[in-house]
Coordinates of C-alpha atoms in Angstrom, one line a residue:
M1 CA 17.8 -0.8 -13.7
K2 CA 14.3 0.5 -13.5
R3 CA 13.7 3.8 -11.7
L4 CA 10.7 4.0 -9.4
T5 CA 8.8 7.1 -8.3
G6 CA 6.0 7.8 -5.8
S7 CA 5.5 8.0 -2.1
N8 CA 7.6 5.7 0.1
Q9 CA 4.5 3.5 0.9
E10 CA 3.5 3.3 -2.8
I11 CA 7.1 2.3 -3.7
S12 CA 7.4 -0.3 -0.9
D13 CA 4.0 -1.8 -1.8
L14 CA 5.1 -2.1 -5.5
L15 CA 8.4 -3.7 -4.4
Y16 CA 6.7 -6.1 -2.1
Q17 CA 4.3 -7.3 -4.8
E18 CA 7.2 -7.7 -7.2
Q19 CA 9.0 -9.7 -4.5
L20 CA 6.0 -12.0 -4.0
E21 CA 5.8 -12.7 -7.7
L22 CA 9.5 -13.6 -7.7
S23 CA 9.2 -16.0 -4.7
K24 CA 6.0 -17.7 -5.8
E25 CA 6.4 -21.5 -5.9
N26 CA 5.4 -23.4 -9.0
R27 CA 2.4 -25.6 -8.3
N28 CA 4.1 -28.4 -10.2
V29 CA 7.1 -28.1 -7.9
D30 CA 4.8 -28.5 -4.9
E31 CA 3.3 -31.6 -6.3
T32 CA 6.6 -33.1 -7.4
V33 CA 8.1 -32.6 -4.0
R34 CA 5.2 -34.0 -2.2
A35 CA 5.4 -37.2 -4.2
I36 CA 9.2 -37.5 -3.5
L37 CA 8.7 -37.0 0.2
E38 CA 6.1 -39.7 0.4
D39 CA 8.2 -42.1 -1.7
V40 CA 11.1 -41.7 0.7
R41 CA 8.9 -41.9 3.7
V42 CA 7.6 -45.3 2.5
N43 CA 10.5 -46.7 0.7
G44 CA 13.5 -45.2 2.5
D45 CA 17.0 -46.0 1.1
K46 CA 15.6 -47.7 -2.0
A47 CA 13.9 -44.4 -3.0
L48 CA 17.0 -42.4 -2.3
R49 CA 19.1 -44.6 -4.5
Q50 CA 16.6 -44.3 -7.3
Y51 CA 16.5 -40.5 -7.1
S52 CA 20.3 -40.3 -6.9
E53 CA 20.5 -42.3 -10.1
K54 CA 17.7 -40.2 -11.8
F55 CA 18.8 -36.7 -10.8
D56 CA 22.5 -37.0 -10.1
Q57 CA 23.4 -39.9 -12.5
I58 CA 25.2 -41.6 -9.7
L59 CA 24.4 -45.0 -8.3
V60 CA 25.0 -44.7 -4.5
D61 CA 26.0 -47.8 -2.6
D62 CA 26.9 -46.4 0.8
F63 CA 25.4 -43.0 1.6
L64 CA 27.9 -42.3 4.4
I65 CA 31.0 -40.4 3.1
S66 CA 34.0 -42.2 4.3
E67 CA 36.8 -40.9 6.5
A68 CA 39.2 -41.7 3.6
T69 CA 37.3 -39.4 1.3
I70 CA 37.3 -36.6 3.9
Q71 CA 41.1 -37.1 4.4
E72 CA 41.6 -37.0 0.7
A73 CA 39.8 -33.6 0.6
F74 CA 42.3 -32.3 3.1
D75 CA 45.1 -33.5 0.9
R76 CA 43.6 -31.9 -2.2
V77 CA 42.4 -28.6 -0.7
D78 CA 44.3 -25.5 -1.7
A79 CA 46.5 -24.3 1.1
E80 CA 45.3 -20.7 0.9
A81 CA 41.7 -21.9 0.9
L82 CA 42.3 -23.9 4.0
T83 CA 43.9 -20.9 5.8
A84 CA 40.9 -18.7 4.8
L85 CA 38.5 -21.3 6.1
E86 CA 40.3 -21.5 9.4
E87 CA 40.3 -17.7 9.8
A88 CA 36.7 -17.4 8.8
K89 CA 35.8 -20.2 11.3
A90 CA 37.6 -18.3 14.1
N91 CA 35.7 -15.1 13.3
I92 CA 32.3 -16.9 13.1
E93 CA 33.0 -18.6 16.4
S94 CA 34.0 -15.4 18.2
Y95 CA 31.0 -13.5 16.9
H96 CA 28.5 -16.2 17.8
R97 CA 29.8 -16.9 21.3
H98 CA 28.2 -13.6 22.2
Q99 CA 24.8 -15.2 21.5
L100 CA 25.1 -17.9 24.1
E101 CA 22.2 -17.9 26.5
T102 CA 21.9 -18.8 30.1
G103 CA 18.8 -19.8 32.0
F104 CA 17.3 -17.8 34.8
E105 CA 15.4 -18.4 38.1
D106 CA 13.5 -16.1 40.4
Q107 CA 11.5 -16.3 43.6
P108 CA 8.8 -13.5 43.3
E109 CA 7.1 -14.6 46.6
P110 CA 7.7 -17.1 49.4
G111 CA 7.0 -20.6 48.2
I112 CA 7.2 -19.8 44.5
V113 CA 10.1 -20.6 42.1
R114 CA 10.0 -19.8 38.4
G115 CA 12.7 -20.3 35.8
Q116 CA 13.9 -21.2 32.4
L117 CA 16.3 -23.9 31.2
I118 CA 18.3 -23.7 28.0
R119 CA 18.8 -27.0 26.3
P120 CA 20.4 -27.7 22.9
I121 CA 18.5 -29.5 20.1
E122 CA 19.5 -33.2 20.0
R123 CA 20.2 -33.7 16.3
V124 CA 20.4 -31.2 13.5
G125 CA 20.7 -31.8 9.7
V126 CA 22.5 -29.3 7.5
Y127 CA 21.8 -29.3 3.7
V128 CA 24.7 -28.2 1.6
P129 CA 24.3 -27.8 -2.2
G130 CA 26.7 -29.5 -4.6
G131 CA 28.1 -28.9 -8.0
T132 CA 28.6 -25.3 -9.1
A133 CA 26.6 -24.1 -6.1
A134 CA 29.0 -25.6 -3.6
Y135 CA 29.5 -23.0 -0.8
P136 CA 31.9 -23.9 2.0
S137 CA 31.1 -20.6 3.7
S138 CA 27.5 -21.9 4.2
V139 CA 28.8 -25.0 5.9
L140 CA 30.6 -22.8 8.5
M141 CA 27.6 -20.5 8.9
N142 CA 25.2 -23.3 9.6
V143 CA 27.3 -25.6 11.6
I144 CA 29.3 -23.4 13.9
P145 CA 26.3 -21.8 15.7
A146 CA 24.8 -25.3 16.2
K147 CA 28.1 -26.6 17.6
L148 CA 28.4 -23.6 20.0
A149 CA 24.8 -24.2 21.1
G150 CA 25.8 -27.7 22.2
V151 CA 23.8 -29.7 19.6
K152 CA 24.7 -33.3 20.3
E153 CA 24.9 -34.6 16.7
I154 CA 25.2 -32.6 13.5
I155 CA 24.6 -34.4 10.2
M156 CA 25.4 -32.9 6.8
I157 CA 23.9 -34.0 3.5
T158 CA 25.1 -33.0 0.1
P159 CA 24.3 -34.3 -3.4
P160 CA 26.5 -37.2 -4.5
Q161 CA 29.5 -36.2 -6.7
K162 CA 32.0 -38.2 -8.7
T163 CA 34.6 -35.8 -7.2
Y164 CA 33.7 -33.6 -4.2
V165 CA 34.8 -30.0 -3.9
P166 CA 37.5 -30.4 -1.3
A167 CA 36.6 -27.2 0.6
I168 CA 33.1 -28.5 1.3
L169 CA 34.3 -31.6 3.2
V170 CA 37.1 -29.7 4.8
A171 CA 34.8 -27.0 6.1
A172 CA 32.5 -29.6 7.5
R173 CA 35.3 -31.3 9.4
L174 CA 36.6 -27.9 10.7
A175 CA 33.2 -26.8 11.8
G176 CA 32.5 -30.0 13.7
V177 CA 30.0 -32.1 11.5
D178 CA 29.7 -35.6 12.9
K179 CA 28.6 -37.4 9.8
I180 CA 28.3 -36.5 6.1
Y181 CA 25.9 -38.3 3.8
Q182 CA 25.8 -38.1 0.0
V183 CA 22.2 -37.4 -0.8
G184 CA 20.6 -34.2 -2.2
G185 CA 17.5 -32.5 -3.4
A186 CA 14.0 -33.0 -1.9
Q187 CA 14.8 -36.6 -1.3
G188 CA 17.6 -35.6 1.0
I189 CA 15.3 -33.4 3.0
A190 CA 12.9 -36.3 3.2
A191 CA 15.6 -38.5 4.6
L192 CA 16.5 -36.0 7.3
A193 CA 12.8 -35.5 8.2
Y194 CA 11.6 -39.1 8.2
G195 CA 14.9 -41.1 8.7
T196 CA 15.9 -44.2 6.7
A197 CA 17.8 -47.3 7.4
S198 CA 21.0 -45.4 6.6
I199 CA 20.3 -41.8 7.6
P200 CA 18.9 -40.9 11.1
R201 CA 15.9 -38.6 11.5
V202 CA 16.8 -35.1 12.8
D203 CA 15.0 -32.6 14.9
K204 CA 15.8 -29.5 12.8
I205 CA 17.0 -28.9 9.2
T206 CA 19.0 -25.8 8.1
G207 CA 20.9 -24.8 5.0
P208 CA 20.3 -23.4 1.5
G209 CA 19.1 -25.1 -1.6
N210 CA 17.2 -24.8 -4.9
I211 CA 13.4 -24.4 -5.2
F212 CA 12.9 -28.2 -4.7
V213 CA 14.9 -28.2 -1.5
A214 CA 13.2 -25.0 -0.2
T215 CA 9.7 -26.5 -1.0
A216 CA 10.6 -29.8 0.7
K217 CA 11.7 -27.9 3.9
K218 CA 8.4 -26.0 3.8
Q219 CA 6.4 -29.2 3.5
V220 CA 8.2 -31.1 6.3
F221 CA 8.0 -28.1 8.7
G222 CA 6.0 -29.1 11.7
L223 CA 7.4 -32.6 11.7
V224 CA 10.8 -31.1 12.1
G225 CA 12.0 -27.5 12.6
I226 CA 13.6 -25.5 9.8
D227 CA 15.7 -22.4 9.7
M228 CA 13.6 -20.4 7.3
I229 CA 11.9 -20.5 3.9
A230 CA 14.4 -18.5 1.8
G231 CA 13.5 -16.6 -1.3
P232 CA 15.8 -15.0 -3.9
S233 CA 18.8 -13.1 -2.6
E234 CA 18.5 -9.4 -2.3
I235 CA 20.6 -6.3 -1.4
G236 CA 19.5 -2.8 -0.6
V237 CA 22.0 0.1 -0.7
I238 CA 21.4 3.5 0.9
A239 CA 23.9 5.9 -0.6
D240 CA 24.4 9.7 -0.6
S241 CA 26.6 11.9 -2.8
S242 CA 29.7 10.8 -0.9
A243 CA 29.4 7.2 -2.3
N244 CA 31.7 5.8 -4.9
A245 CA 29.6 4.7 -7.9
R246 CA 32.1 2.0 -8.8
Y247 CA 31.8 0.5 -5.3
V248 CA 28.0 0.7 -5.2
A249 CA 27.6 -0.9 -8.6
A250 CA 30.0 -3.8 -7.7
D251 CA 28.0 -4.4 -4.5
L252 CA 24.7 -4.5 -6.3
L253 CA 26.1 -7.0 -8.8
S254 CA 27.5 -9.1 -6.0
Q255 CA 23.9 -10.3 -5.3
A256 CA 22.6 -10.1 -8.8
E257 CA 25.1 -12.9 -9.9
H258 CA 23.4 -15.3 -7.4
D259 CA 20.2 -15.9 -9.4
V260 CA 18.2 -14.4 -12.2
R261 CA 15.5 -13.8 -9.5
A262 CA 17.9 -11.9 -7.2
R263 CA 17.1 -8.3 -6.4
A264 CA 19.3 -5.2 -6.1
I265 CA 17.8 -1.9 -4.9
L266 CA 19.6 1.5 -4.7
V267 CA 18.0 4.3 -2.7
T268 CA 19.8 7.6 -2.9
D269 CA 19.2 11.4 -2.6
S270 CA 21.7 12.1 -5.4
E271 CA 20.5 11.9 -9.0
A272 CA 24.1 12.2 -10.2
L273 CA 25.1 9.1 -8.2
A274 CA 22.2 7.2 -9.6
D275 CA 23.3 8.0 -13.2
A276 CA 26.9 7.1 -12.4
V277 CA 25.9 3.8 -10.8
E278 CA 23.8 2.8 -13.8
A279 CA 26.7 3.5 -16.1
E280 CA 29.1 1.5 -13.9
I281 CA 26.7 -1.5 -13.7
E282 CA 26.6 -1.7 -17.5
H283 CA 30.4 -1.4 -17.6
Q284 CA 31.0 -4.1 -14.9
L285 CA 28.4 -6.5 -16.2
G286 CA 30.4 -7.1 -19.3
Q287 CA 33.3 -8.2 -17.2
L288 CA 31.4 -10.8 -15.1
P289 CA 31.8 -14.5 -15.8
R290 CA 28.2 -14.9 -14.6
E291 CA 26.8 -12.1 -16.8
A292 CA 24.1 -14.4 -18.1
I293 CA 22.7 -14.6 -14.6
A294 CA 23.5 -11.1 -13.4
R295 CA 22.2 -9.2 -16.4
P296 CA 18.6 -10.4 -16.3
S297 CA 18.6 -10.0 -12.5
I298 CA 19.6 -6.3 -12.9
E299 CA 17.4 -5.6 -15.9
N300 CA 14.3 -7.3 -14.5
N301 CA 14.6 -6.8 -10.8
G302 CA 17.1 -4.0 -10.2
R303 CA 15.5 -0.8 -8.9
I304 CA 16.7 2.8 -8.3
I305 CA 14.7 5.2 -6.1
I306 CA 15.6 8.9 -5.8
A307 CA 14.6 10.1 -2.3
P308 CA 14.1 13.7 -1.3
D309 CA 16.3 13.5 1.8
K310 CA 18.2 11.1 4.1
A311 CA 15.3 10.5 6.4
S312 CA 13.2 9.4 3.5
M313 CA 15.9 7.0 2.3
F314 CA 15.8 5.2 5.7
D315 CA 12.0 5.3 5.9
L316 CA 11.7 3.6 2.6
M317 CA 14.4 0.9 3.2
N318 CA 12.8 0.1 6.5
L319 CA 9.6 -0.6 4.6
V320 CA 11.5 -2.8 2.1
A321 CA 13.2 -4.7 4.9
P322 CA 16.1 -6.1 2.8
E323 CA 18.1 -9.2 3.4
H324 CA 21.4 -7.3 3.1
L325 CA 21.5 -3.5 3.8
E326 CA 24.6 -1.4 2.9
I327 CA 24.8 2.2 4.1
A328 CA 27.2 3.9 1.8
M329 CA 27.7 7.2 3.6
E330 CA 30.7 8.9 5.3
D331 CA 28.9 8.9 8.6
A332 CA 27.2 5.5 8.2
Y333 CA 27.6 4.4 11.8
D334 CA 25.8 7.4 13.0
Y335 CA 22.7 6.3 11.1
L336 CA 22.6 2.7 12.5
D337 CA 19.8 3.7 14.9
H338 CA 17.7 4.6 11.9
V339 CA 17.6 0.9 10.8
E340 CA 14.5 -0.9 11.9
N341 CA 14.3 -3.8 9.4
A342 CA 17.2 -5.6 7.8
G343 CA 18.8 -9.0 7.9
S344 CA 22.4 -7.8 8.2
V345 CA 23.8 -4.2 7.9
F346 CA 27.1 -3.2 6.3
L347 CA 28.4 0.3 7.3
G348 CA 30.5 2.7 5.3
H349 CA 32.1 2.9 1.9
F350 CA 34.5 0.0 2.4
T351 CA 32.3 -2.6 4.1
S352 CA 31.1 -4.6 1.1
E353 CA 28.5 -7.2 1.6
P354 CA 30.8 -10.1 0.7
I355 CA 32.8 -9.3 3.8
G356 CA 29.8 -10.6 5.7
D357 CA 29.3 -13.5 3.3
Y358 CA 32.7 -15.0 4.0
Y359 CA 34.7 -13.6 6.8
A360 CA 33.6 -11.0 9.4
G361 CA 31.8 -13.5 11.6
A362 CA 28.1 -12.3 11.5
N363 CA 25.9 -15.0 9.9
H364 CA 25.1 -14.9 6.2
V365 CA 21.9 -17.1 6.6
L366 CA 19.4 -14.2 6.5
P367 CA 15.7 -13.5 6.2
T368 CA 14.6 -12.7 2.7
T369 CA 11.4 -11.4 1.0
S370 CA 10.9 -8.6 3.6
T371 CA 10.8 -11.2 6.5
S372 CA 13.4 -9.2 8.4
R373 CA 10.3 -7.4 9.6
F374 CA 9.8 -10.3 12.0
S375 CA 12.8 -12.7 11.8
S376 CA 16.5 -12.6 12.2
A377 CA 19.8 -14.1 11.0
L378 CA 20.6 -17.7 11.8
G379 CA 22.4 -17.9 15.2
V380 CA 23.0 -19.9 18.3
H381 CA 19.4 -19.2 19.4
D382 CA 18.1 -21.3 16.5
F383 CA 19.7 -24.4 18.0
V384 CA 18.4 -24.3 21.5
K385 CA 15.1 -24.8 23.3
R386 CA 13.9 -22.8 26.2
I387 CA 12.2 -24.9 28.8
Q388 CA 10.1 -23.2 31.5
Y389 CA 9.7 -24.5 35.0
T390 CA 7.5 -23.5 38.0
Q391 CA 7.1 -24.6 41.6
Y392 CA 4.4 -23.5 44.1
D393 CA 4.2 -24.8 47.6
Q394 CA 0.8 -25.3 49.2
A395 CA 0.7 -21.9 50.9
A396 CA 1.4 -20.2 47.6
V397 CA -1.4 -22.2 45.9
N398 CA -3.8 -21.2 48.6
R399 CA -2.9 -17.5 48.2
S400 CA -3.4 -17.7 44.4
E401 CA -6.4 -19.9 44.4
K402 CA -9.1 -17.3 44.0
A403 CA -7.4 -15.6 40.9
I404 CA -6.7 -18.9 39.2
T405 CA -10.1 -20.4 39.7
T406 CA -11.9 -17.2 38.7
L407 CA -10.1 -17.3 35.3
A408 CA -10.7 -21.0 34.9
Y409 CA -14.5 -20.7 35.6
A410 CA -14.6 -17.7 33.3
E411 CA -13.3 -19.9 30.5
G412 CA -15.7 -22.6 31.3
L413 CA -13.0 -25.1 32.4
A414 CA -14.2 -26.4 35.7
A415 CA -11.7 -29.2 35.9
H416 CA -8.9 -26.7 35.7
A417 CA -10.5 -24.9 38.7
K418 CA -11.0 -28.2 40.6
A419 CA -7.4 -29.1 40.2
I420 CA -6.5 -26.0 42.2
E421 CA -9.3 -26.3 44.7
V422 CA -8.5 -29.9 45.8
R423 CA -5.1 -28.6 46.9
N424 CA -6.6 -26.1 49.4
D425 CA -5.4 -27.0 52.9
S426 CA -8.8 -26.4 54.3
N427 CA -10.4 -29.1 52.1

């Protein structure tokens, strides 16, 4: 891991520039995705079948995954995996229930009513990767908040497979997915955005995917909603001398194994801990099945910063605004108020980030690339709309007429003013 020195602002600026380089989209990917989207928009199912044969080497007859296939997944799924999914589902549900919103209404003056309605999105599409990147935990994290929000129809798409990972289909059924279609990649995003004869158009698309999927989501945004444009996974660890180097190294590697572009950042006020963590990382890397991914991630993107004191550690990490933030300190909870920017926070020496990935209940779909400065984890709020309403009786309009028309005329919009003046009971 590379060590960085300088002021907090200098270090954060350097890290941000590095982050931008890692998340830059290849222009060829942009062009390729644009062509795929247009092909599916024009040719629908025919294009989907062609891309499935080209990219997945599978000729798809029926895109809808049958009930028999889903039942077979329940028959094949490991019993312990099923129990773990059920427990995770319960935890995710109990956490996200706290996010449910209610509307409001007030009457600030006689004759005036103002309020807000909360309405669920009608139809949501969830993208779930296939093959070696099959994550049943992501199914739960994307679908359960939508279900709690009251989304009327939840559609899942996943790349066609000769044999599906049973836990993916099981998780979908447990979470409440209505229909599952076998289509992946940018073409799957196009199907959700535009609709085809087989796959209905949705109002919002969520879920992780490779650079082609992420680019497709970016390009259809505006026609449909999306959860976020995710960059490489990242973890920031704030640790003092009380931290266990073995734990810290393991947690840094837990994100490094995701992707060669993933980033792991340690900020500490203990040089001894920094040395020990470096040694532990090298030791643990050799034991990882995904060393070929984790090693370049650590060597190219891993960073260690020695801070002069605890306040500086938090100041710097707030500038970094990491996706995942661990506070590896004895009194970690006492420092929670020091956190301004982070996707999800893990407190204390034993709360490893994977607890949040799989089980605790807080969502693991998180803002990356420093976007936790202005955005949040996926939640129930992402699957509802807030509809405002207002009612003025004639007397209330008359009382407010002067202020409203003054502003309208100031903006040069006379018709706006006239629409108020014609309602004056003296006219």
